Coordinates of N, CA and C and ligand atoms in Angstrom, one line a residue:
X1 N -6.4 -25.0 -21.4 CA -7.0 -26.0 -20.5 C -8.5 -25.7 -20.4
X2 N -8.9 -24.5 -20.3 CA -10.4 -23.9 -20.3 C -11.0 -24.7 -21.7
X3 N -10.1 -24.8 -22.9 CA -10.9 -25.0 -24.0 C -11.4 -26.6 -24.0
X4 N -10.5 -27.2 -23.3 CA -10.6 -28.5 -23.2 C -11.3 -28.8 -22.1
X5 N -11.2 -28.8 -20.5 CA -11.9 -28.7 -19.6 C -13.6 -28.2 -19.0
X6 N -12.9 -26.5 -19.2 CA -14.2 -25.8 -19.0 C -14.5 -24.7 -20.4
X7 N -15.1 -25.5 -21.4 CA -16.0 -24.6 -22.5 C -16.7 -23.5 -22.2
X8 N -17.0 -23.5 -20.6 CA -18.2 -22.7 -20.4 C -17.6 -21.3 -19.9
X9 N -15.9 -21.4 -19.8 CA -15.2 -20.6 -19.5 C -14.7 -19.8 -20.6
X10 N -14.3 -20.7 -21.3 CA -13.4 -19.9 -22.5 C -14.3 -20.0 -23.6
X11 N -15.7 -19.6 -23.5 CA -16.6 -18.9 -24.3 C -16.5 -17.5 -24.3
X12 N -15.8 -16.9 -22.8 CA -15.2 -15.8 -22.6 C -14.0 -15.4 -23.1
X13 N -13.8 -15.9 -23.7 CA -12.3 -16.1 -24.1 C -12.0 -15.5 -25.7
X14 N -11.2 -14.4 -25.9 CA -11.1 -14.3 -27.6 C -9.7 -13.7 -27.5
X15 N -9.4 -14.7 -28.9 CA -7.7 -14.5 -29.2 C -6.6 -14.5 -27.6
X16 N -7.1 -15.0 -26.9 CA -6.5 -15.2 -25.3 C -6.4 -13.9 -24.4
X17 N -7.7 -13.3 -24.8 CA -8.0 -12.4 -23.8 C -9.0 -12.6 -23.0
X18 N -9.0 -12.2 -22.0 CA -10.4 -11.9 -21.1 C -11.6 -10.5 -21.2
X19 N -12.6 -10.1 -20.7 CA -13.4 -11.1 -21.1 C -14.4 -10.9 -21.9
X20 N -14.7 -12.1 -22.8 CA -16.0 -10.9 -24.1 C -17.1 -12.1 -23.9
X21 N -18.0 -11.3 -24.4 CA -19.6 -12.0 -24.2 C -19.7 -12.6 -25.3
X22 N -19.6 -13.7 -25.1 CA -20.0 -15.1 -26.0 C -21.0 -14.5 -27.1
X23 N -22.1 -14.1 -27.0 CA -23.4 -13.7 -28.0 C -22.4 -12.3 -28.6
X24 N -22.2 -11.5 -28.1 CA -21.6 -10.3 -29.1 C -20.2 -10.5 -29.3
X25 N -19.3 -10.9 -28.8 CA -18.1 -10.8 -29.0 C -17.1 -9.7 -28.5
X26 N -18.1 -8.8 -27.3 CA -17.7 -7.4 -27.4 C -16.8 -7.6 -26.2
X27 N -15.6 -6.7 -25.8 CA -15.3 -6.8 -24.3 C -16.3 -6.1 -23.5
X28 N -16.4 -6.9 -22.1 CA -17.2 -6.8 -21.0 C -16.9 -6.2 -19.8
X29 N -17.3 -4.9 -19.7 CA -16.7 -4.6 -18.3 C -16.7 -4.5 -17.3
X30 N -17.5 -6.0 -17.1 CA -17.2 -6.6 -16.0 C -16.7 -8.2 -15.7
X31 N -15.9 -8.6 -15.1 CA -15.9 -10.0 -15.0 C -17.2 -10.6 -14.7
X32 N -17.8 -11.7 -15.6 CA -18.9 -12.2 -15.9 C -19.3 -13.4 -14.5
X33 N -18.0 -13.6 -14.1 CA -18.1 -14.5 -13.0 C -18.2 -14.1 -11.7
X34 N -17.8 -12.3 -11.6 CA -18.4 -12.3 -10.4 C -19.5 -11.9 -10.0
X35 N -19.6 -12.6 -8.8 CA -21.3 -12.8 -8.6 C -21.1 -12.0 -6.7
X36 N -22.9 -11.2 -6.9 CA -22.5 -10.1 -5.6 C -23.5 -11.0 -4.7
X37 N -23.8 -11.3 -3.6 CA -24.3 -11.8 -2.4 C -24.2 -11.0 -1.2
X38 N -25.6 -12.0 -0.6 CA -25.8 -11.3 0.9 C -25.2 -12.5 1.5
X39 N -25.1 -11.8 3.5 CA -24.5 -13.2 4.2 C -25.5 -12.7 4.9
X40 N -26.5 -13.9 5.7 CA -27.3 -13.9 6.4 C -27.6 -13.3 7.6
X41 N -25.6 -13.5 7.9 CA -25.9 -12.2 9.2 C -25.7 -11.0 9.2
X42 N -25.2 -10.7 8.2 CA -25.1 -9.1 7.5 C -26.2 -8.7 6.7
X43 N -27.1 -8.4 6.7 CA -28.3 -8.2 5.5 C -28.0 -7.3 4.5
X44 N -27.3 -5.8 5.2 CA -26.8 -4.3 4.5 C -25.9 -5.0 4.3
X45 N -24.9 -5.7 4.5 CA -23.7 -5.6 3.6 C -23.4 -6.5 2.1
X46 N -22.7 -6.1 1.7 CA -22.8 -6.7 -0.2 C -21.2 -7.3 0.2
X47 N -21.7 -8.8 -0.3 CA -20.3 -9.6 -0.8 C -20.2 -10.1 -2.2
X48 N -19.1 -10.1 -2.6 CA -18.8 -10.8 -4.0 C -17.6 -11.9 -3.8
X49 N -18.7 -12.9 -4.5 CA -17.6 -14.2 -4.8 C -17.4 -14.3 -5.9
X50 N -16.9 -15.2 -6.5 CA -15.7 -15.8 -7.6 C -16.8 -16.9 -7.8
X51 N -17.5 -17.2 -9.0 CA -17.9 -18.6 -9.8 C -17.4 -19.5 -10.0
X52 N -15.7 -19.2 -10.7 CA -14.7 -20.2 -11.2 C -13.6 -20.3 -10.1
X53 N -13.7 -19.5 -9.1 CA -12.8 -19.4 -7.8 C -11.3 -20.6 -8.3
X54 N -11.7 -21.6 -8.5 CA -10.9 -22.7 -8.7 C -10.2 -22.8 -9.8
X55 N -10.9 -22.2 -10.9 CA -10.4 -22.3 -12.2 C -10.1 -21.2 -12.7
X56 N -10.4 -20.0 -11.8 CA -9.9 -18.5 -12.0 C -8.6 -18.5 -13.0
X57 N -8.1 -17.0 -13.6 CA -7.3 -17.1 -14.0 C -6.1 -16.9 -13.2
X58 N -4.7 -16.4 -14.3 CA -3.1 -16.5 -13.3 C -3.2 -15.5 -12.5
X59 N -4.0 -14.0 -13.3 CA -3.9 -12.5 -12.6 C -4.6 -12.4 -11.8
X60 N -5.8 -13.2 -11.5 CA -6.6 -13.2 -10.5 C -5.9 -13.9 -9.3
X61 N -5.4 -15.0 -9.9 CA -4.5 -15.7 -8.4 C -3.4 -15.1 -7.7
X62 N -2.7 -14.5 -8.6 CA -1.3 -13.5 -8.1 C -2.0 -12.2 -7.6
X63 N -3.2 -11.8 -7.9 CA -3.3 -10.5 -7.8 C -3.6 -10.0 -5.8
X64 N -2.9 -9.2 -5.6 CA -2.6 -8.3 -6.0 C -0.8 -8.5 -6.2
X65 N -0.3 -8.0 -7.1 CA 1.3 -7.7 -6.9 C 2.2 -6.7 -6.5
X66 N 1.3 -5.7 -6.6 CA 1.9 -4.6 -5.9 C 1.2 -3.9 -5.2
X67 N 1.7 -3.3 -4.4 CA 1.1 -2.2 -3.3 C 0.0 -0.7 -4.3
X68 N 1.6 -0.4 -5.0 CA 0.8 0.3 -5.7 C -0.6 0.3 -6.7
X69 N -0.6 -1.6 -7.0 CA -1.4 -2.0 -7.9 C -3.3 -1.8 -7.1
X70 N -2.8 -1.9 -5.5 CA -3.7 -1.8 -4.6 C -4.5 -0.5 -4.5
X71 N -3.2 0.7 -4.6 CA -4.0 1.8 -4.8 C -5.1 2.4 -5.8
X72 N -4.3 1.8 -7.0 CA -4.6 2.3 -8.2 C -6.5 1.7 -8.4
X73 N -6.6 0.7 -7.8 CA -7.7 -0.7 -7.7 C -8.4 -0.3 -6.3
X74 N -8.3 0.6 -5.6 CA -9.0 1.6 -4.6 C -9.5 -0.2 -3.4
X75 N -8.4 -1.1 -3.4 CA -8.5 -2.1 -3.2 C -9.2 -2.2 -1.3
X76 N -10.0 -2.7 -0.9 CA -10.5 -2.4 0.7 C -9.5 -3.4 1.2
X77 N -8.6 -4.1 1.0 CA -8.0 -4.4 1.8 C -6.6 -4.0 2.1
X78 N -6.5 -2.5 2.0 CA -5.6 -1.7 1.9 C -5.8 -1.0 3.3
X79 N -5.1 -1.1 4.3 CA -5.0 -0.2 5.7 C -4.3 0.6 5.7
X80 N -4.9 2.0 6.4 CA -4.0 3.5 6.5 C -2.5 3.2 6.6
X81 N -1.6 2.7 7.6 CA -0.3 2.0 7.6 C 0.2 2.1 6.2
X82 N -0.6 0.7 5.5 CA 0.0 0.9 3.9 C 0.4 1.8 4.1
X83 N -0.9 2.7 3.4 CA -0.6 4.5 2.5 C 0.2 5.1 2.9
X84 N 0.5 4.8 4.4 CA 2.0 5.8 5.0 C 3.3 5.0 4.8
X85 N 3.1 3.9 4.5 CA 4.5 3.6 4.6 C 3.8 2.3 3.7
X86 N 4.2 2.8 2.0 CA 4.1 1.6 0.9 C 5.2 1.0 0.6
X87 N 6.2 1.5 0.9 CA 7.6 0.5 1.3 C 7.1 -1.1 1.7
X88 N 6.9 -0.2 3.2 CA 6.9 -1.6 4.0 C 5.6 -2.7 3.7
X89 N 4.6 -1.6 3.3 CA 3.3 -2.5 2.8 C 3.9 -3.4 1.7
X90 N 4.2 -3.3 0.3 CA 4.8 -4.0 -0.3 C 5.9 -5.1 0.2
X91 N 6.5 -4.9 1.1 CA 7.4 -6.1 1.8 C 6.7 -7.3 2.6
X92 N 5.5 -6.4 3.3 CA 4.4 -7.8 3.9 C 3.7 -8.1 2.9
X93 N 3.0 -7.4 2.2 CA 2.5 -8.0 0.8 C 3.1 -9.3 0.2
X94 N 4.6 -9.0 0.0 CA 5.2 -9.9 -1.0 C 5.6 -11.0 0.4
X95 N 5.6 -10.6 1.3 CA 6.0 -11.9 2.7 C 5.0 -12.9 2.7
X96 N 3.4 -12.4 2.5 CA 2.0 -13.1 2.5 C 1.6 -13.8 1.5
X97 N 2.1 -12.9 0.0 CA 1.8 -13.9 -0.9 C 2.7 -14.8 -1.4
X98 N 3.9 -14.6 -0.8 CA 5.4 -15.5 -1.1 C 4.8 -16.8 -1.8
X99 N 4.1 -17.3 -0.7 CA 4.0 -19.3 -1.0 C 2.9 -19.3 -2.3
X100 N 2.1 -18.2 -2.8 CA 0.6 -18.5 -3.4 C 1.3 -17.3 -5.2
X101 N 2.6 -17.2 -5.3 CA 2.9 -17.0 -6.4 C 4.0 -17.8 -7.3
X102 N 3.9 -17.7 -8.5 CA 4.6 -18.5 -9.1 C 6.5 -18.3 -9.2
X103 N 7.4 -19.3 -8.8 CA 8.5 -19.2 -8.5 C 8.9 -19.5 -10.2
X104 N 9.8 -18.5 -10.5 CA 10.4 -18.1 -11.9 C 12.1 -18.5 -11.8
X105 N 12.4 -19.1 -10.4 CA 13.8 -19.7 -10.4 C 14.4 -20.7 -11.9
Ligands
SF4_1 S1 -11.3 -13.6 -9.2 FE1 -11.1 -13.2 -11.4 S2 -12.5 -14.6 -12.4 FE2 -13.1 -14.5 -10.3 S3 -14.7 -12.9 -10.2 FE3 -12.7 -11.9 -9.7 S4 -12.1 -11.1 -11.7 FE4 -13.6 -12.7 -12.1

């Protein structure tokens, strides 16, 4: 769909991986789309958004999947709770992202 739609996407794109720099070909290690920002009323603080937000890929939209995947990704939206009890973290995890993953029924 990138190749047809968005070109300017799947310039990043080789043999259906993510992501390599169009001019070298090389893998990039960083996602090329995200982009870091200030918010006006935070000056010190650093945010990063999403460019293709919309047209992002599947792993980006499922992500995270697992609790553990969280740790491993030093993810900030991981609370002490989690880390003590990744059981249960993983059960509200999968309760929250229920509606926003793909059903394999
Ligand atoms: S959501 Fe995916 S495509 Fe968007 S900035 Fe993050 S890694 Fe890149």
């Amino acid at each position: 769909m990138w190749q047809l739609f968005k070109p300017d996407i799947a310039a990043y794109v080789k043999n259906g991986l993510i992501w390599f720099s169009p001019q070298s070909g090389k893998l990039l290690s960083l996602c090329p789309f995200l982009r870091e920002s200030k918010h006006a009323g935070e000056p010190n603080k650093t945010f990063y958004t999403c460019d293709i937000y919309y047209d992002r890929p599947e792993d980006c939209r499922f992500y995270p999947v697992t609790v553990k995947q969280m740790i491993n990704d030093e993810c900030e939206m991981l609370q002490e709770g989690d880390l003590a009890n990744p059981q249960q973290a993983q059960k509200d995890l999968d309760t929250l992202l229920k509606e926003s993953r793909p059903s394999y029924d």
